[in-house]
PDB file of C-alpha atoms in Angstrom:
ATOM      1  CA  MET E   1     102.096  83.390 102.058  1.00  0.00           C
ATOM      2  CA  ASN E   2     105.146  83.548  99.829  1.00  0.00           C
ATOM      3  CA  THR E   3     102.801  83.613  96.790  1.00  0.00           C
ATOM      4  CA  MET E   4     100.996  86.590  98.124  1.00  0.00           C
ATOM      5  CA  LYS E   5     104.220  88.508  98.871  1.00  0.00           C
ATOM      6  CA  THR E   6     105.447  87.775  95.424  1.00  0.00           C
ATOM      7  CA  LEU E   7     102.241  89.278  93.928  1.00  0.00           C
ATOM      8  CA  ILE E   8     102.456  92.325  96.061  1.00  0.00           C
ATOM      9  CA  LEU E   9     106.054  92.831  95.178  1.00  0.00           C
ATOM     10  CA  LEU E  10     105.278  92.754  91.573  1.00  0.00           C
ATOM     11  CA  PHE E  11     102.369  95.137  92.159  1.00  0.00           C
ATOM     12  CA  PHE E  12     104.490  97.889  93.814  1.00  0.00           C
ATOM     13  CA  ILE E  13     107.425  97.547  91.555  1.00  0.00           C
ATOM     14  CA  THR E  14     105.271  98.013  88.528  1.00  0.00           C
ATOM     15  CA  GLY E  15     102.840 100.497  90.151  1.00  0.00           C
ATOM     16  CA  SER E  16     105.073 103.462  89.684  1.00  0.00           C
ATOM     17  CA  THR E  17     104.579 103.263  85.923  1.00  0.00           C
ATOM     18  CA  VAL E  18     100.890 103.487  86.458  1.00  0.00           C
ATOM     19  CA  MET E  19     100.853 106.438  88.808  1.00  0.00           C
ATOM     20  CA  ALA E  20     101.585 109.074  86.099  1.00  0.00           C
ATOM     21  CA  GLN E  21      98.605 107.879  84.155  1.00  0.00           C
ATOM     22  CA  GLN E  22      96.297 108.851  87.037  1.00  0.00           C
ATOM     23  CA  VAL E  23      97.200 112.537  87.282  1.00  0.00           C
ATOM     24  CA  PRO E  24      94.025 114.593  86.601  1.00  0.00           C
ATOM     25  CA  ALA E  25      94.192 116.645  83.491  1.00  0.00           C
ATOM     26  CA  ASP E  26      92.994 119.743  85.218  1.00  0.00           C
ATOM     27  CA  GLU E  27      95.629 119.480  88.007  1.00  0.00           C
ATOM     28  CA  PRO E  28      97.514 122.682  88.599  1.00  0.00           C
ATOM     29  CA  GLU E  29     100.886 122.832  86.867  1.00  0.00           C
ATOM     30  CA  SER E  30     102.872 123.337  90.077  1.00  0.00           C
ATOM     31  CA  SER E  31     101.156 120.221  91.687  1.00  0.00           C
ATOM     32  CA  ARG E  32     101.698 118.233  88.406  1.00  0.00           C
ATOM     33  CA  LYS E  33     105.358 119.040  88.409  1.00  0.00           C
ATOM     34  CA  ARG E  34     105.785 118.123  92.172  1.00  0.00           C
ATOM     35  CA  ASN E  35     103.926 114.926  91.569  1.00  0.00           C
ATOM     36  CA  GLU E  36     106.137 114.012  88.618  1.00  0.00           C
ATOM     37  CA  THR E  37     109.325 114.672  90.728  1.00  0.00           C
ATOM     38  CA  ASP E  38     108.066 112.768  93.726  1.00  0.00           C
ATOM     39  CA  GLN E  39     107.196 109.886  91.545  1.00  0.00           C
ATOM     40  CA  LYS E  40     110.611 109.840  89.880  1.00  0.00           C
ATOM     41  CA  ILE E  41     112.341 109.875  93.317  1.00  0.00           C
ATOM     42  CA  TYR E  42     109.914 107.130  94.355  1.00  0.00           C
ATOM     43  CA  GLN E  43     111.033 104.939  91.461  1.00  0.00           C
ATOM     44  CA  MET E  44     114.707 105.667  92.132  1.00  0.00           C
ATOM     45  CA  ALA E  45     114.302 104.716  95.786  1.00  0.00           C
ATOM     46  CA  LEU E  46     112.680 101.433  94.850  1.00  0.00           C
ATOM     47  CA  ARG E  47     115.551 100.800  92.259  1.00  0.00           C
ATOM     48  CA  TYR E  48     118.097 101.315  95.184  1.00  0.00           C
ATOM     49  CA  ASN E  49     115.964  99.540  97.696  1.00  0.00           C
ATOM     50  CA  ASP E  50     115.730 102.559  99.761  1.00  0.00           C
ATOM     51  CA  ILE E  51     112.302 101.812 101.301  1.00  0.00           C
ATOM     52  CA  VAL E  52     112.378 104.682 103.707  1.00  0.00           C
ATOM     53  CA  VAL E  53     112.694 107.448 100.908  1.00  0.00           C
ATOM     54  CA  ALA E  54     110.101 105.597  98.919  1.00  0.00           C
ATOM     55  CA  ARG E  55     107.675 105.828 101.832  1.00  0.00           C
ATOM     56  CA  VAL E  56     108.350 109.393 102.429  1.00  0.00           C
ATOM     57  CA  LYS E  57     107.670 110.237  98.770  1.00  0.00           C
ATOM     58  CA  LEU E  58     104.318 108.333  98.959  1.00  0.00           C
ATOM     59  CA  PHE E  59     103.315 110.226 102.084  1.00  0.00           C
ATOM     60  CA  GLU E  60     103.935 113.550 100.247  1.00  0.00           C
ATOM     61  CA  LEU E  61     101.959 112.231  97.314  1.00  0.00           C
ATOM     62  CA  MET E  62      99.105 111.122  99.521  1.00  0.00           C
ATOM     63  CA  ASP E  63      99.022 114.585 101.160  1.00  0.00           C
ATOM     64  CA  ARG E  64      98.877 116.292  97.887  1.00  0.00           C
ATOM     65  CA  ASN E  65      96.408 113.941  96.241  1.00  0.00           C
ATOM     66  CA  PRO E  66      94.067 112.967  99.107  1.00  0.00           C
ATOM     67  CA  THR E  67      91.456 111.382  96.807  1.00  0.00           C
ATOM     68  CA  ASN E  68      93.914 109.082  94.891  1.00  0.00           C
ATOM     69  CA  ALA E  69      93.742 105.580  96.223  1.00  0.00           C
ATOM     70  CA  ARG E  70      96.878 104.424  94.355  1.00  0.00           C
ATOM     71  CA  TYR E  71      99.341 106.028  96.761  1.00  0.00           C
ATOM     72  CA  PRO E  72      97.973 104.266  99.990  1.00  0.00           C
ATOM     73  CA  GLU E  73      97.820 101.017  97.962  1.00  0.00           C
ATOM     74  CA  LEU E  74     101.505 101.259  97.256  1.00  0.00           C
ATOM     75  CA  LEU E  75     102.281 102.327 100.778  1.00  0.00           C
ATOM     76  CA  ALA E  76     100.320  99.386 102.135  1.00  0.00           C
ATOM     77  CA  SER E  77     102.391  96.997  99.898  1.00  0.00           C
ATOM     78  CA  LEU E  78     105.703  98.417 100.989  1.00  0.00           C
ATOM     79  CA  TYR E  79     104.694  97.928 104.679  1.00  0.00           C
ATOM     80  CA  PHE E  80     103.585  94.344 103.871  1.00  0.00           C
ATOM     81  CA  GLU E  81     106.957  93.529 102.293  1.00  0.00           C
ATOM     82  CA  THR E  82     108.802  94.494 105.312  1.00  0.00           C
ATOM     83  CA  ASN E  83     106.420  92.576 107.616  1.00  0.00           C
ATOM     84  CA  GLN E  84     105.035  95.723 109.259  1.00  0.00           C
ATOM     85  CA  TYR E  85     101.474  94.276 109.221  1.00  0.00           C
ATOM     86  CA  GLY E  86      99.852  96.725 111.465  1.00  0.00           C
ATOM     87  CA  SER E  87     100.841  99.715 109.281  1.00  0.00           C
ATOM     88  CA  ALA E  88     100.102  97.653 106.182  1.00  0.00           C
ATOM     89  CA  ALA E  89      96.604  96.957 107.385  1.00  0.00           C
ATOM     90  CA  VAL E  90      95.840 100.599 108.211  1.00  0.00           C
ATOM     91  CA  ALA E  91      97.134 101.840 104.886  1.00  0.00           C
ATOM     92  CA  ALA E  92      95.236  99.211 102.890  1.00  0.00           C
ATOM     93  CA  LEU E  93      91.988 100.078 104.828  1.00  0.00           C
ATOM     94  CA  ASP E  94      92.570 103.733 104.005  1.00  0.00           C
ATOM     95  CA  ALA E  95      92.977 102.776 100.334  1.00  0.00           C
ATOM     96  CA  LEU E  96      89.629 100.881 100.556  1.00  0.00           C
ATOM     97  CA  GLU E  97      87.828 103.986 101.835  1.00  0.00           C
ATOM     98  CA  LYS E  98      88.807 105.671  98.555  1.00  0.00           C
ATOM     99  CA  ASN E  99      88.145 102.470  96.328  1.00  0.00           C
ATOM    100  CA  ASP E 100      86.273  99.611  98.005  1.00  0.00           C
ATOM    101  CA  LYS E 101      86.989  97.391  94.883  1.00  0.00           C
ATOM    102  CA  SER E 102      90.730  97.684  95.059  1.00  0.00           C
ATOM    103  CA  ILE E 103      91.987  94.062  94.719  1.00  0.00           C
ATOM    104  CA  PRO E 104      95.602  94.912  95.858  1.00  0.00           C
ATOM    105  CA  ALA E 105      94.290  96.681  98.857  1.00  0.00           C
ATOM    106  CA  LEU E 106      91.908  93.884  99.762  1.00  0.00           C
ATOM    107  CA  GLU E 107      94.767  91.473  99.460  1.00  0.00           C
ATOM    108  CA  VAL E 108      96.969  93.320 101.820  1.00  0.00           C
ATOM    109  CA  ALA E 109      94.296  94.135 104.299  1.00  0.00           C
ATOM    110  CA  ALA E 110      93.160  90.501 104.396  1.00  0.00           C
ATOM    111  CA  TYR E 111      96.576  88.869 104.824  1.00  0.00           C
ATOM    112  CA  SER E 112      97.991  91.562 107.213  1.00  0.00           C
ATOM    113  CA  LEU E 113      94.939  91.295 109.584  1.00  0.00           C
ATOM    114  CA  GLU E 114      95.350  87.608 109.451  1.00  0.00           C
ATOM    115  CA  GLN E 115      98.994  87.951 110.469  1.00  0.00           C
ATOM    116  CA  LEU E 116      97.938  90.234 113.330  1.00  0.00           C
ATOM    117  CA  GLY E 117      95.520  87.669 114.548  1.00  0.00           C
ATOM    118  CA  ALA E 118      92.482  89.737 113.724  1.00  0.00           C
ATOM    119  CA  LEU E 119      90.676  86.866 112.136  1.00  0.00           C
ATOM    120  CA  ASP E 120      87.167  88.320 112.465  1.00  0.00           C
ATOM    121  CA  ARG E 121      88.403  91.389 110.531  1.00  0.00           C
ATOM    122  CA  ALA E 122      90.365  89.531 107.972  1.00  0.00           C
ATOM    123  CA  LEU E 123      87.447  87.264 107.036  1.00  0.00           C
ATOM    124  CA  PRO E 124      85.266  89.882 105.269  1.00  0.00           C
ATOM    125  CA  GLN E 125      88.304  91.048 103.249  1.00  0.00           C
ATOM    126  CA  PHE E 126      88.767  87.491 101.992  1.00  0.00           C
ATOM    127  CA  GLU E 127      85.032  87.099 101.318  1.00  0.00           C
ATOM    128  CA  ARG E 128      85.031  90.280  99.329  1.00  0.00           C
ATOM    129  CA  LEU E 129      88.185  89.139  97.363  1.00  0.00           C
ATOM    130  CA  TYR E 130      86.390  85.916  96.410  1.00  0.00           C
ATOM    131  CA  LEU E 131      83.321  87.803  95.149  1.00  0.00           C
ATOM    132  CA  LEU E 132      85.284  90.291  93.206  1.00  0.00           C
ATOM    133  CA  ASN E 133      87.650  88.062  91.397  1.00  0.00           C
ATOM    134  CA  ASP E 134      86.407  84.494  91.914  1.00  0.00           C
ATOM    135  CA  ASP E 135      89.805  83.696  93.370  1.00  0.00           C
ATOM    136  CA  ILE E 136      89.817  80.092  94.670  1.00  0.00           C
ATOM    137  CA  PHE E 137      92.667  80.720  97.156  1.00  0.00           C
ATOM    138  CA  SER E 138      90.505  83.480  98.729  1.00  0.00           C
ATOM    139  CA  LEU E 139      87.684  81.063  99.134  1.00  0.00           C
ATOM    140  CA  TYR E 140      89.857  78.501 100.850  1.00  0.00           C
ATOM    141  CA  LYS E 141      91.146  81.232 103.250  1.00  0.00           C
ATOM    142  CA  THR E 142      87.563  82.166 103.869  1.00  0.00           C
ATOM    143  CA  ALA E 143      86.693  78.533 104.714  1.00  0.00           C
ATOM    144  CA  TYR E 144      89.763  78.226 106.944  1.00  0.00           C
ATOM    145  CA  LEU E 145      88.917  81.473 108.879  1.00  0.00           C
ATOM    146  CA  GLN E 146      85.335  80.501 109.290  1.00  0.00           C
ATOM    147  CA  TYR E 147      86.492  77.238 110.775  1.00  0.00           C
ATOM    148  CA  SER E 148      88.964  79.022 113.004  1.00  0.00           C
ATOM    149  CA  LEU E 149      86.204  81.329 114.265  1.00  0.00           C
ATOM    150  CA  LYS E 150      84.041  78.236 114.953  1.00  0.00           C
ATOM    151  CA  ARG E 151      81.473  79.372 112.295  1.00  0.00           C
ATOM    152  CA  TYR E 152      81.197  75.838 111.222  1.00  0.00           C
ATOM    153  CA  GLU E 153      78.130  75.887 109.056  1.00  0.00           C
ATOM    154  CA  GLU E 154      79.539  78.876 107.039  1.00  0.00           C
ATOM    155  CA  ALA E 155      82.804  76.955 106.809  1.00  0.00           C
ATOM    156  CA  LEU E 156      81.117  73.815 105.538  1.00  0.00           C
ATOM    157  CA  ASN E 157      79.122  75.842 102.922  1.00  0.00           C
ATOM    158  CA  SER E 158      82.445  77.411 101.711  1.00  0.00           C
ATOM    159  CA  ILE E 159      84.192  74.054 101.559  1.00  0.00           C
ATOM    160  CA  ASN E 160      81.414  72.615  99.595  1.00  0.00           C
ATOM    161  CA  MET E 161      81.747  75.465  97.117  1.00  0.00           C
ATOM    162  CA  LEU E 162      85.543  74.633  96.793  1.00  0.00           C
ATOM    163  CA  VAL E 163      84.991  70.946  96.203  1.00  0.00           C
ATOM    164  CA  LYS E 164      82.422  71.583  93.427  1.00  0.00           C
ATOM    165  CA  ASN E 165      84.745  74.150  91.778  1.00  0.00           C
ATOM    166  CA  THR E 166      86.628  72.474  88.845  1.00  0.00           C
ATOM    167  CA  LYS E 167      89.607  74.737  89.555  1.00  0.00           C
ATOM    168  CA  SER E 168      90.158  73.085  92.915  1.00  0.00           C
ATOM    169  CA  ASN E 169      91.406  69.952  91.179  1.00  0.00           C
ATOM    170  CA  GLU E 170      94.031  71.948  89.243  1.00  0.00           C
ATOM    171  CA  GLN E 171      95.364  74.550  91.680  1.00  0.00           C
ATOM    172  CA  LYS E 172      97.691  73.732  94.517  1.00  0.00           C
ATOM    173  CA  LEU E 173      98.341  74.818  98.099  1.00  0.00           C
ATOM    174  CA  GLY E 174     101.482  74.362 100.032  1.00  0.00           C
ATOM    175  CA  PHE E 175     101.456  72.513 103.487  1.00  0.00           C
ATOM    176  CA  PRO E 176     104.315  72.026 105.989  1.00  0.00           C
ATOM    177  CA  LYS E 177     105.612  68.550 106.750  1.00  0.00           C
ATOM    178  CA  GLU E 178     107.105  67.199 109.920  1.00  0.00           C
ATOM    179  CA  ASP E 179     110.534  67.329 108.380  1.00  0.00           C
ATOM    180  CA  ASP E 180     110.226  71.087 107.832  1.00  0.00           C
ATOM    181  CA  SER E 181     109.738  70.615 104.100  1.00  0.00           C
ATOM    182  CA  THR E 182     106.730  71.718 102.143  1.00  0.00           C
ATOM    183  CA  GLN E 183     104.395  69.593 100.039  1.00  0.00           C
ATOM    184  CA  GLU E 184     101.775  70.823  97.468  1.00  0.00           C
ATOM    185  CA  VAL E 185      98.351  69.288  97.317  1.00  0.00           C
ATOM    186  CA  SER E 186      95.354  70.265  95.424  1.00  0.00           C
ATOM    187  CA  VAL E 187      92.939  72.786  96.804  1.00  0.00           C
ATOM    188  CA  LYS E 188      90.294  70.030  96.703  1.00  0.00           C
ATOM    189  CA  ALA E 189      92.214  67.781  98.847  1.00  0.00           C
ATOM    190  CA  ALA E 190      93.024  70.560 101.213  1.00  0.00           C
ATOM    191  CA  ALA E 191      89.312  71.519 101.406  1.00  0.00           C
ATOM    192  CA  LEU E 192      88.366  67.942 102.222  1.00  0.00           C
ATOM    193  CA  ASN E 193      90.959  67.823 105.010  1.00  0.00           C
ATOM    194  CA  LEU E 194      89.584  71.005 106.376  1.00  0.00           C
ATOM    195  CA  LYS E 195      86.153  69.564 106.079  1.00  0.00           C
ATOM    196  CA  GLY E 196      87.338  66.650 108.331  1.00  0.00           C
ATOM    197  CA  LEU E 197      88.607  69.119 110.919  1.00  0.00           C
ATOM    198  CA  VAL E 198      85.233  70.985 110.982  1.00  0.00           C
ATOM    199  CA  TYR E 199      83.349  67.633 111.566  1.00  0.00           C
ATOM    200  CA  LEU E 200      85.948  66.635 114.295  1.00  0.00           C
ATOM    201  CA  ASP E 201      85.328  69.900 116.156  1.00  0.00           C
ATOM    202  CA  GLN E 202      81.612  69.059 115.915  1.00  0.00           C
ATOM    203  CA  GLY E 203      82.195  65.696 117.408  1.00  0.00           C
ATOM    204  CA  SER E 204      81.232  63.845 114.097  1.00  0.00           C
ATOM    205  CA  LYS E 205      84.066  61.312 113.836  1.00  0.00           C
ATOM    206  CA  ALA E 206      82.431  59.179 111.200  1.00  0.00           C
ATOM    207  CA  GLU E 207      82.041  62.203 108.914  1.00  0.00           C
ATOM    208  CA  ALA E 208      85.573  63.391 109.695  1.00  0.00           C
ATOM    209  CA  LYS E 209      86.935  59.997 108.816  1.00  0.00           C
ATOM    210  CA  THR E 210      85.175  60.010 105.444  1.00  0.00           C
ATOM    211  CA  ALA E 211      86.473  63.548 104.737  1.00  0.00           C
ATOM    212  CA  PHE E 212      90.071  62.683 105.530  1.00  0.00           C
ATOM    213  CA  GLU E 213      89.927  59.584 103.451  1.00  0.00           C
ATOM    214  CA  GLN E 214      88.498  61.376 100.539  1.00  0.00           C
ATOM    215  CA  ALA E 215      91.345  63.965 100.844  1.00  0.00           C
ATOM    216  CA  LEU E 216      93.857  61.035 100.756  1.00  0.00           C
ATOM    217  CA  GLU E 217      92.194  59.445  97.684  1.00  0.00           C
ATOM    218  CA  LEU E 218      93.140  62.695  95.910  1.00  0.00           C
ATOM    219  CA  SER E 219      96.446  63.083  97.392  1.00  0.00           C
ATOM    220  CA  PRO E 220      97.745  59.717  99.039  1.00  0.00           C
ATOM    221  CA  ASP E 221     100.914  61.407 100.461  1.00  0.00           C
ATOM    222  CA  PHE E 222      99.068  64.348 102.021  1.00  0.00           C
ATOM    223  CA  GLU E 223     100.871  64.158 105.406  1.00  0.00           C
ATOM    224  CA  LEU E 224      98.511  66.434 107.268  1.00  0.00           C
ATOM    225  CA  ALA E 225      95.481  64.324 106.345  1.00  0.00           C
ATOM    226  CA  VAL E 226      97.322  61.177 107.185  1.00  0.00           C
ATOM    227  CA  LEU E 227      98.055  62.444 110.642  1.00  0.00           C
ATOM    228  CA  ASN E 228      94.591  63.668 111.140  1.00  0.00           C
ATOM    229  CA  LEU E 229      93.179  60.311 110.096  1.00  0.00           C
ATOM    230  CA  LYS E 230      95.593  58.483 112.509  1.00  0.00           C
ATOM    231  CA  GLY E 231      94.497  60.821 115.244  1.00  0.00           C
ATOM    232  CA  LEU E 232      90.927  59.822 115.190  1.00  0.00           C
TER     233      LEU E 232
END
């Protein structure tokens, strides 16, 4: 989650430099000047960490430029950064109505809906993220939400895709430990641990044991997998 917040933070800090490039060439001069003024104030508000003023300026820009998806994207990111997940989800979904391939809006919508416990609504956002940018973390989140929603066959299919993906050996995920620290393990090890949980839910203890052991072959100190194996 921290990685996601960092990415979104970078998105909305740098986003103001892109907004000016999206002003239509045939826009009336009065609207153009008002947009430029509001964008400058938005930038200054971010510089001084005045999120309230930044939001107000985005609302004014959205009202003046109803077809521009960039402004609700930025608004969604601001809400997300302040843990206002309900508002972030609504703003991101509004942005997706204008541009259904917006990666930033999909990310905010997916993680915000997950934080709100709306897993059935978060799942398709993660699925679309994976299809659009081949993001292995989105595929893991897809598998985890499928498992959480007891869609076991879909979860196993996503997990098998993860295990076969060469990037799953290289990229890492963070997991909490009992001492409140965090450890990083490969996405492949995490996927195999998740596979064990799916089998366990289905009552297949032998298959679960094999999956947990495979996860530990890759990451012998993976505490969560160790505990899952001991719990069989």
